[in-house]
Amino acid sequence: MIELLLDEGSPSRFSDGYFGTVDGRPVCLLYKDGVFDGCKVDVIELALKIGVPIVNIFNCEGFEITLKTFLDVSKLISKLGLANGVIPRITVFLNKVHWLLSYQTDFVAMSEDTEYSVVMPEVIKSFTGKDVEISAEFHLKSGNCHIFGESDEAVLSSVRKLLSFLPLNNMEDPPVAETRDDVKRTIDFDVPSDPYQPFDMKGLITHVLDDEDFFEIQEYYAQNVIVGFGRLDGLSVGIVANNPAYRLGCLDVDGIKKMTSFVRFCDAFNIPVVNFVDTPGFLPEFEQEIGGLAKSMSRLVDVYSQATTPILTVVVRKAYSGLIGMGLTGSDITFAYPNAEFAVIDADTDSTILNVDRKSYVDEIRRSAFDLIVDDVIDVKWTRCKLINALRLLESKRKKLPPKKCDVI
């Protein structure tokens, strides 16, 4: 199992784990298999001391119910909590893992055979009388699983790829990869002129990135929002986008939470963020309001406003009310395609309230937005070139935040 993650010949044993390399870059690894009977945190302390990512692999078959195990888990999650925002933390759940409270992590990976739950199935059955099997598929849809693979080999291969985008710690810049992809390569992608015609935003994103390689995160959760990693001229970037192919790209509570945690991670580890905006606004459902839409959006605005990493925005088609959360707040440079539409609520509602022709309203507010919000109106084919030039410009970005102990929202 260790050899599937670490480079050949690099693993060295250390306490309850290993250290070695992935693509020649150092990493520490906590590994537990069989029945989980507790663990030491020495290898996590080593990762913190030297500033390298920690990967936790739990290939367990059961859980030993003892006070010592309980204490060890407490020490484990406390130490991982200290690593929050300092070094990348990746946790891999394989086989059957229950009760192991190890979500003090940035990314969770699972295989098709993974069974994971906080409350053990036996306990659930004793209270409800029902047999339960909480599979990886469930966690994919609930957002608890970021990376999925049909086999252990596939999962660990994906973890290797994820690590290739990340810096070793929060004091370093992301790695720069070699690429033969031309900076001036034009994008051959047709954006539908109808603002409400669904289309796959992933196609546009993939065309823009180096070698058309996009590593998506949480693909099956809140599919109205897309997040993931790619590269522009070799530099790692985080992608945040609306997906008009699902719920027209509306923003809902789950989608906002997905964006918030991803942007916060990118900011913590100096990874530039590129927004692709195409949203009709917030999902108009009462359940969203009572589910915490306002508070969730406030957290997203907080994350963007505090970000010190470069933030770029491309307004693809619709930039209605949701623009205030992604694109308007915190963006260093904002691009827009010529036919982009802007509105306070949405173009239909705004024009109706103001009792004006929709087309006239759209044209007028577009001109205002191009003056007030947009830095440059660009052709789709030059998206890649424009973003790379902007990233180069922002390499020396400096943003000083007011002194504080921690966030409270």
Short mmCIF file of C-alpha atoms in Angstrom, two decimals:
data_model
loop_
_atom_site.label_atom_id
_atom_site.label_comp_id
_atom_site.label_asym_id
_atom_site.label_seq_id
_atom_site.Cartn_x
_atom_site.Cartn_y
_atom_site.Cartn_z
CA MET A 1 0.00 0.00 0.00
CA ILE A 2 2.81 2.41 0.93
CA GLU A 3 4.56 1.76 -2.38
CA LEU A 4 1.44 2.83 -4.27
CA LEU A 5 1.78 6.34 -2.88
CA LEU A 6 5.48 6.98 -2.28
CA ASP A 7 8.19 6.92 -4.94
CA GLU A 8 9.96 3.61 -5.40
CA GLY A 9 12.77 3.18 -2.90
CA SER A 10 11.88 6.32 -0.94
CA PRO A 11 9.77 5.02 2.01
CA SER A 12 11.47 5.03 5.41
CA ARG A 13 9.73 3.82 8.56
CA PHE A 14 9.07 6.41 11.27
CA SER A 15 7.03 5.52 14.37
CA ASP A 16 3.46 4.73 13.17
CA GLY A 17 4.18 6.01 9.71
CA TYR A 18 6.70 6.74 7.02
CA PHE A 19 8.47 9.55 5.27
CA GLY A 20 9.45 9.54 1.64
CA THR A 21 8.80 11.38 -1.60
CA VAL A 22 6.06 11.78 -4.17
CA ASP A 23 7.47 12.83 -7.54
CA GLY A 24 10.67 13.70 -5.71
CA ARG A 25 8.99 16.03 -3.20
CA PRO A 26 9.01 15.13 0.53
CA VAL A 27 5.87 13.94 2.32
CA CYS A 28 5.03 12.25 5.64
CA LEU A 29 2.58 9.40 5.97
CA LEU A 30 0.57 8.01 8.89
CA TYR A 31 -0.53 4.45 8.16
CA LYS A 32 -2.86 2.19 10.16
CA ASP A 33 -4.32 -1.13 9.06
CA GLY A 34 -6.10 -4.07 10.66
CA VAL A 35 -8.02 -3.30 13.83
CA PHE A 36 -7.47 0.29 14.89
CA ASP A 37 -6.08 0.11 18.42
CA GLY A 38 -4.71 3.62 18.71
CA CYS A 39 -1.76 5.40 17.17
CA LYS A 40 1.12 7.73 17.84
CA VAL A 41 1.34 11.25 16.42
CA ASP A 42 5.13 11.37 15.98
CA VAL A 43 4.97 11.42 12.18
CA ILE A 44 2.47 14.31 12.21
CA GLU A 45 4.77 16.24 14.54
CA LEU A 46 7.63 15.52 12.13
CA ALA A 47 5.59 16.83 9.19
CA LEU A 48 4.80 20.02 11.13
CA LYS A 49 8.42 20.49 12.21
CA ILE A 50 9.85 20.24 8.71
CA GLY A 51 6.87 21.70 6.85
CA VAL A 52 5.70 18.94 4.50
CA PRO A 53 2.25 17.50 3.69
CA ILE A 54 0.80 14.76 5.89
CA VAL A 55 -1.18 11.91 4.32
CA ASN A 56 -3.19 9.70 6.71
CA ILE A 57 -4.13 6.26 5.39
CA PHE A 58 -6.62 4.21 7.41
CA ASN A 59 -6.92 0.74 5.93
CA CYS A 60 -8.78 -0.62 8.93
CA GLU A 61 -11.13 -3.51 9.55
CA GLY A 62 -12.48 -2.52 12.92
CA PHE A 63 -12.09 -0.37 16.00
CA GLU A 64 -10.87 -1.45 19.44
CA ILE A 65 -13.17 0.08 22.05
CA THR A 66 -10.82 1.07 24.87
CA LEU A 67 -10.08 4.26 26.78
CA LYS A 68 -6.53 4.24 25.37
CA THR A 69 -7.87 4.22 21.81
CA PHE A 70 -10.22 7.05 22.72
CA LEU A 71 -7.29 9.06 24.10
CA ASP A 72 -5.11 8.35 21.06
CA VAL A 73 -7.84 9.55 18.69
CA SER A 74 -8.14 12.75 20.74
CA LYS A 75 -4.39 13.37 20.41
CA LEU A 76 -4.54 12.58 16.69
CA ILE A 77 -7.29 15.05 15.84
CA SER A 78 -5.77 17.71 18.10
CA LYS A 79 -2.43 17.45 16.33
CA LEU A 80 -4.10 17.51 12.91
CA GLY A 81 -6.01 20.58 14.08
CA LEU A 82 -2.71 22.36 14.80
CA ALA A 83 -1.62 21.57 11.25
CA ASN A 84 -4.69 23.37 9.85
CA GLY A 85 -3.53 25.94 7.29
CA VAL A 86 0.13 25.13 7.99
CA ILE A 87 0.69 21.99 5.91
CA PRO A 88 -1.64 20.22 3.47
CA ARG A 89 -3.58 17.40 5.18
CA ILE A 90 -4.99 14.51 3.16
CA THR A 91 -6.85 11.57 4.69
CA VAL A 92 -7.50 8.31 2.86
CA PHE A 93 -10.20 5.96 4.15
CA LEU A 94 -10.00 2.39 2.87
CA ASN A 95 -11.91 -0.71 3.93
CA LYS A 96 -14.22 -0.26 6.97
CA VAL A 97 -13.54 2.76 9.13
CA HIS A 98 -16.03 3.70 11.84
CA TRP A 99 -15.93 6.06 14.79
CA LEU A 100 -12.52 7.36 13.68
CA LEU A 101 -13.08 11.12 13.95
CA SER A 102 -10.40 12.18 11.49
CA TYR A 103 -12.04 15.00 9.57
CA GLN A 104 -9.40 17.46 10.75
CA THR A 105 -8.20 17.34 7.16
CA ASP A 106 -8.31 19.31 3.93
CA PHE A 107 -9.16 16.49 1.54
CA VAL A 108 -10.74 13.07 2.08
CA ALA A 109 -10.24 10.23 -0.39
CA MET A 110 -12.18 6.96 -0.47
CA SER A 111 -12.26 3.82 -2.57
CA GLU A 112 -15.35 2.07 -3.87
CA ASP A 113 -15.21 -0.46 -1.02
CA THR A 114 -14.91 2.12 1.77
CA GLU A 115 -17.45 2.10 4.57
CA TYR A 116 -17.18 5.11 6.87
CA SER A 117 -19.38 6.50 9.60
CA VAL A 118 -18.89 8.35 12.86
CA VAL A 119 -21.39 6.15 14.68
CA MET A 120 -20.66 2.46 14.16
CA PRO A 121 -23.36 0.52 12.25
CA GLU A 122 -23.88 -1.77 15.24
CA VAL A 123 -24.74 1.22 17.41
CA ILE A 124 -27.10 2.66 14.79
CA LYS A 125 -28.88 -0.69 14.58
CA SER A 126 -29.22 -0.93 18.35
CA PHE A 127 -31.05 2.41 18.40
CA THR A 128 -33.05 2.18 15.17
CA GLY A 129 -33.29 -1.54 14.50
CA LYS A 130 -32.07 -0.93 10.95
CA ASP A 131 -29.05 -2.37 9.19
CA VAL A 132 -27.00 0.41 7.60
CA GLU A 133 -24.09 0.53 5.20
CA ILE A 134 -22.69 4.02 4.81
CA SER A 135 -20.71 3.69 1.60
CA ALA A 136 -18.31 5.92 -0.30
CA GLU A 137 -21.11 6.67 -2.76
CA PHE A 138 -23.12 8.25 0.06
CA HIS A 139 -20.17 10.41 1.12
CA LEU A 140 -19.56 11.48 -2.48
CA LYS A 141 -23.05 12.95 -2.67
CA SER A 142 -22.98 14.45 0.82
CA GLY A 143 -19.66 16.23 0.23
CA ASN A 144 -17.68 14.30 2.84
CA CYS A 145 -15.55 12.68 0.14
CA HIS A 146 -13.42 14.90 -2.11
CA ILE A 147 -11.65 12.22 -4.16
CA PHE A 148 -12.98 8.83 -5.23
CA GLY A 149 -11.42 5.83 -6.92
CA GLU A 150 -12.76 2.44 -7.96
CA SER A 151 -9.76 0.74 -6.32
CA ASP A 152 -7.12 1.47 -3.72
CA GLU A 153 -4.61 1.92 -6.52
CA ALA A 154 -6.81 4.50 -8.27
CA VAL A 155 -7.38 6.43 -5.04
CA LEU A 156 -3.69 6.67 -4.19
CA SER A 157 -2.84 7.61 -7.77
CA SER A 158 -5.28 10.52 -7.44
CA VAL A 159 -3.68 11.53 -4.14
CA ARG A 160 -0.29 11.63 -5.87
CA LYS A 161 -1.76 13.91 -8.53
CA LEU A 162 -3.39 16.15 -5.91
CA LEU A 163 -0.05 16.58 -4.15
CA SER A 164 1.52 17.71 -7.43
CA PHE A 165 -0.58 20.91 -7.32
CA LEU A 166 0.16 21.78 -3.67
CA PRO A 167 3.06 23.56 -1.98
CA LEU A 168 4.83 21.75 0.84
CA ASN A 169 3.55 24.26 3.40
CA ASN A 170 1.91 27.67 3.82
CA MET A 171 5.22 29.54 3.56
CA GLU A 172 5.97 28.28 0.06
CA ASP A 173 4.54 28.98 -3.36
CA PRO A 174 2.90 26.18 -5.34
CA PRO A 175 5.21 24.11 -7.55
CA VAL A 176 5.69 25.16 -11.16
CA ALA A 177 5.40 22.29 -13.63
CA GLU A 178 6.96 22.07 -17.04
CA THR A 179 4.55 22.45 -19.94
CA ARG A 180 4.84 22.72 -23.69
CA ASP A 181 1.40 24.27 -23.97
CA ASP A 182 1.60 27.62 -25.76
CA VAL A 183 0.75 30.62 -23.63
CA LYS A 184 -0.88 32.25 -26.66
CA ARG A 185 -2.94 29.20 -27.61
CA THR A 186 -6.43 30.36 -28.54
CA ILE A 187 -9.58 28.79 -27.12
CA ASP A 188 -11.99 27.19 -29.55
CA PHE A 189 -15.17 27.09 -27.48
CA ASP A 190 -18.66 28.34 -28.27
CA VAL A 191 -20.50 29.91 -25.34
CA PRO A 192 -24.27 29.77 -26.02
CA SER A 193 -25.77 33.20 -26.66
CA ASP A 194 -29.00 32.29 -24.82
CA PRO A 195 -28.22 33.14 -21.16
CA TYR A 196 -30.43 30.31 -19.91
CA GLN A 197 -29.24 27.56 -22.24
CA PRO A 198 -27.39 24.93 -20.18
CA PHE A 199 -23.83 24.10 -21.19
CA ASP A 200 -20.92 22.28 -19.59
CA MET A 201 -18.61 24.83 -17.99
CA LYS A 202 -15.99 22.09 -17.51
CA GLY A 203 -15.45 22.15 -21.26
CA LEU A 204 -14.44 25.82 -21.18
CA ILE A 205 -12.28 25.34 -18.08
CA THR A 206 -10.47 22.36 -19.60
CA HIS A 207 -9.75 24.24 -22.83
CA VAL A 208 -8.17 27.11 -20.91
CA LEU A 209 -5.83 25.06 -18.67
CA ASP A 210 -2.41 23.68 -19.56
CA ASP A 211 -2.61 20.49 -21.60
CA GLU A 212 -6.41 20.60 -21.06
CA ASP A 213 -5.89 18.91 -17.68
CA PHE A 214 -8.43 19.68 -14.92
CA PHE A 215 -8.39 17.86 -11.55
CA GLU A 216 -11.87 18.24 -10.13
CA ILE A 217 -12.65 18.07 -6.41
CA GLN A 218 -16.02 16.92 -4.94
CA GLU A 219 -17.35 16.21 -8.43
CA TYR A 220 -20.63 14.62 -7.26
CA TYR A 221 -21.50 17.10 -4.52
CA ALA A 222 -23.28 20.41 -5.21
CA GLN A 223 -22.83 19.96 -8.94
CA ASN A 224 -24.09 23.48 -9.65
CA VAL A 225 -20.62 24.57 -8.53
CA ILE A 226 -17.28 23.33 -9.89
CA VAL A 227 -14.00 23.44 -7.95
CA GLY A 228 -10.66 21.87 -8.69
CA PHE A 229 -7.03 22.37 -9.66
CA GLY A 230 -5.24 22.99 -12.92
CA ARG A 231 -2.25 24.87 -14.27
CA LEU A 232 -1.69 28.00 -16.30
CA ASP A 233 1.78 28.24 -17.83
CA GLY A 234 2.90 25.64 -15.29
CA LEU A 235 1.57 27.47 -12.22
CA SER A 236 -1.00 25.73 -10.00
CA VAL A 237 -4.35 27.49 -9.85
CA GLY A 238 -7.62 26.78 -8.08
CA ILE A 239 -10.72 26.90 -10.27
CA VAL A 240 -14.11 28.03 -8.93
CA ALA A 241 -17.02 28.10 -11.36
CA ASN A 242 -20.76 27.99 -11.73
CA ASN A 243 -22.05 25.06 -13.74
CA PRO A 244 -24.99 26.08 -15.98
CA ALA A 245 -25.49 22.40 -16.85
CA TYR A 246 -26.87 21.81 -13.33
CA ARG A 247 -29.60 24.00 -11.83
CA LEU A 248 -28.47 26.65 -14.34
CA GLY A 249 -25.54 27.41 -12.05
CA CYS A 250 -27.69 28.81 -9.23
CA LEU A 251 -25.98 29.31 -5.89
CA ASP A 252 -27.34 27.24 -3.00
CA VAL A 253 -26.16 26.47 0.52
CA ASP A 254 -24.21 23.34 -0.44
CA GLY A 255 -22.57 25.02 -3.41
CA ILE A 256 -21.56 28.02 -1.34
CA LYS A 257 -20.05 25.79 1.35
CA LYS A 258 -18.13 23.91 -1.33
CA MET A 259 -16.68 27.14 -2.69
CA THR A 260 -15.93 28.58 0.74
CA SER A 261 -13.78 25.69 1.97
CA PHE A 262 -11.96 25.42 -1.36
CA VAL A 263 -11.14 29.13 -1.66
CA ARG A 264 -10.00 29.22 1.97
CA PHE A 265 -7.64 26.30 1.31
CA CYS A 266 -6.23 27.95 -1.82
CA ASP A 267 -5.67 31.20 0.06
CA ALA A 268 -3.98 29.43 2.97
CA PHE A 269 -1.51 27.78 0.60
CA ASN A 270 -0.86 30.64 -1.81
CA ILE A 271 -2.68 29.09 -4.75
CA PRO A 272 -4.24 31.70 -7.10
CA VAL A 273 -8.00 31.39 -7.66
CA VAL A 274 -9.71 31.80 -11.02
CA ASN A 275 -13.49 32.34 -11.01
CA PHE A 276 -15.68 31.53 -14.00
CA VAL A 277 -19.01 33.26 -13.35
CA ASP A 278 -22.28 32.24 -14.99
CA THR A 279 -25.08 32.32 -12.43
CA PRO A 280 -28.67 33.56 -12.40
CA GLY A 281 -28.28 34.19 -8.68
CA PHE A 282 -29.43 32.32 -5.62
CA LEU A 283 -31.63 29.24 -5.80
CA PRO A 284 -35.14 30.59 -5.06
CA GLU A 285 -36.32 27.99 -2.54
CA PHE A 286 -37.64 28.50 0.97
CA GLU A 287 -35.57 25.53 2.14
CA GLN A 288 -32.43 27.45 1.19
CA GLU A 289 -33.43 30.41 3.35
CA ILE A 290 -34.10 28.32 6.47
CA GLY A 291 -31.04 26.21 5.67
CA GLY A 292 -28.73 29.16 6.28
CA LEU A 293 -28.29 30.76 2.85
CA ALA A 294 -27.56 34.21 4.26
CA LYS A 295 -24.97 33.01 6.76
CA SER A 296 -23.31 30.71 4.24
CA MET A 297 -23.02 33.56 1.75
CA SER A 298 -21.59 35.82 4.45
CA ARG A 299 -18.84 33.29 5.09
CA LEU A 300 -18.02 33.10 1.38
CA VAL A 301 -17.78 36.89 1.16
CA ASP A 302 -15.51 36.84 4.22
CA VAL A 303 -13.18 34.33 2.59
CA TYR A 304 -12.92 36.26 -0.66
CA SER A 305 -12.49 39.63 1.07
CA GLN A 306 -9.66 38.30 3.25
CA ALA A 307 -7.84 36.41 0.50
CA THR A 308 -4.23 37.45 -0.01
CA THR A 309 -3.64 35.09 -2.92
CA PRO A 310 -4.30 36.43 -6.46
CA ILE A 311 -7.98 36.29 -7.48
CA LEU A 312 -9.03 36.49 -11.14
CA THR A 313 -12.58 36.50 -12.48
CA VAL A 314 -14.03 35.77 -15.90
CA VAL A 315 -17.71 36.70 -16.34
CA VAL A 316 -18.86 34.19 -18.95
CA ARG A 317 -22.57 34.99 -19.39
CA LYS A 318 -24.80 35.79 -16.40
CA ALA A 319 -23.52 37.77 -13.44
CA TYR A 320 -26.64 38.41 -11.45
CA SER A 321 -26.97 38.71 -7.65
CA GLY A 322 -24.48 35.91 -6.94
CA LEU A 323 -21.68 38.06 -8.39
CA ILE A 324 -21.39 39.83 -5.04
CA GLY A 325 -20.02 36.61 -3.55
CA MET A 326 -17.81 35.32 -6.35
CA GLY A 327 -16.25 37.88 -8.63
CA LEU A 328 -17.17 41.25 -7.17
CA THR A 329 -15.64 40.68 -3.74
CA GLY A 330 -11.88 40.23 -3.54
CA SER A 331 -11.17 39.95 -7.27
CA ASP A 332 -7.93 41.64 -8.35
CA ILE A 333 -8.71 41.64 -12.07
CA THR A 334 -12.10 41.01 -13.68
CA PHE A 335 -12.57 40.03 -17.30
CA ALA A 336 -15.88 39.65 -19.13
CA TYR A 337 -16.98 38.29 -22.47
CA PRO A 338 -18.71 40.82 -24.76
CA ASN A 339 -22.22 39.38 -24.30
CA ALA A 340 -22.02 39.04 -20.50
CA GLU A 341 -25.17 40.12 -18.66
CA PHE A 342 -25.26 41.88 -15.28
CA ALA A 343 -28.19 42.50 -12.93
CA VAL A 344 -28.90 43.26 -9.27
CA ILE A 345 -31.50 40.48 -8.96
CA ASP A 346 -31.82 39.02 -12.47
CA ALA A 347 -32.41 40.65 -15.84
CA ASP A 348 -36.04 39.52 -16.10
CA THR A 349 -37.02 40.63 -12.59
CA ASP A 350 -35.07 43.90 -12.72
CA SER A 351 -36.57 44.97 -16.05
CA THR A 352 -40.08 44.04 -14.86
CA ILE A 353 -39.75 46.00 -11.62
CA LEU A 354 -38.36 49.01 -13.49
CA ASN A 355 -41.03 48.58 -16.21
CA VAL A 356 -38.50 48.75 -19.05
CA ASP A 357 -37.72 46.58 -22.06
CA ARG A 358 -35.46 43.67 -21.08
CA LYS A 359 -33.01 44.14 -23.97
CA SER A 360 -32.71 47.86 -23.33
CA TYR A 361 -32.13 47.19 -19.62
CA VAL A 362 -29.47 44.53 -20.32
CA ASP A 363 -27.61 46.78 -22.77
CA GLU A 364 -27.66 49.73 -20.40
CA ILE A 365 -26.53 47.86 -17.30
CA ARG A 366 -23.89 46.02 -19.34
CA ARG A 367 -22.35 49.34 -20.30
CA SER A 368 -22.42 50.43 -16.65
CA ALA A 369 -20.86 47.14 -15.49
CA PHE A 370 -18.10 47.40 -18.08
CA ASP A 371 -17.30 50.85 -16.65
CA LEU A 372 -17.69 50.06 -12.93
CA ILE A 373 -16.81 46.38 -12.46
CA VAL A 374 -15.02 44.90 -15.47
CA ASP A 375 -11.37 45.70 -16.11
CA ASP A 376 -11.22 44.30 -19.63
CA VAL A 377 -13.73 42.91 -22.13
CA ILE A 378 -12.12 39.95 -23.89
CA ASP A 379 -12.84 37.50 -26.66
CA VAL A 380 -13.34 33.89 -25.56
CA LYS A 381 -10.40 32.74 -27.68
CA TRP A 382 -7.94 34.88 -25.69
CA THR A 383 -9.06 33.69 -22.24
CA ARG A 384 -5.99 31.55 -21.60
CA CYS A 385 -3.51 34.21 -22.69
CA LYS A 386 -5.26 36.96 -20.68
CA LEU A 387 -5.36 34.88 -17.49
CA ILE A 388 -1.69 33.90 -17.73
CA ASN A 389 -0.61 37.51 -18.27
CA ALA A 390 -2.71 38.60 -15.28
CA LEU A 391 -1.21 35.89 -13.08
CA ARG A 392 2.29 37.01 -14.01
CA LEU A 393 1.33 40.57 -13.08
CA LEU A 394 -0.03 39.48 -9.70
CA GLU A 395 2.95 37.33 -8.71
CA SER A 396 4.15 40.11 -6.42
CA LYS A 397 0.71 40.82 -4.90
CA ARG A 398 0.92 42.04 -1.32
CA LYS A 399 -2.15 42.44 0.89
CA LYS A 400 -1.88 43.17 4.60
CA LEU A 401 -4.81 42.18 6.79
CA PRO A 402 -5.72 43.89 10.09
CA PRO A 403 -4.26 42.06 13.11
CA LYS A 404 -6.67 39.63 14.79
CA LYS A 405 -6.67 36.36 16.66
CA CYS A 406 -9.16 34.41 14.53
CA ASP A 407 -12.36 34.64 12.52
CA VAL A 408 -15.65 34.49 14.42
CA ILE A 409 -18.23 33.97 11.66
#
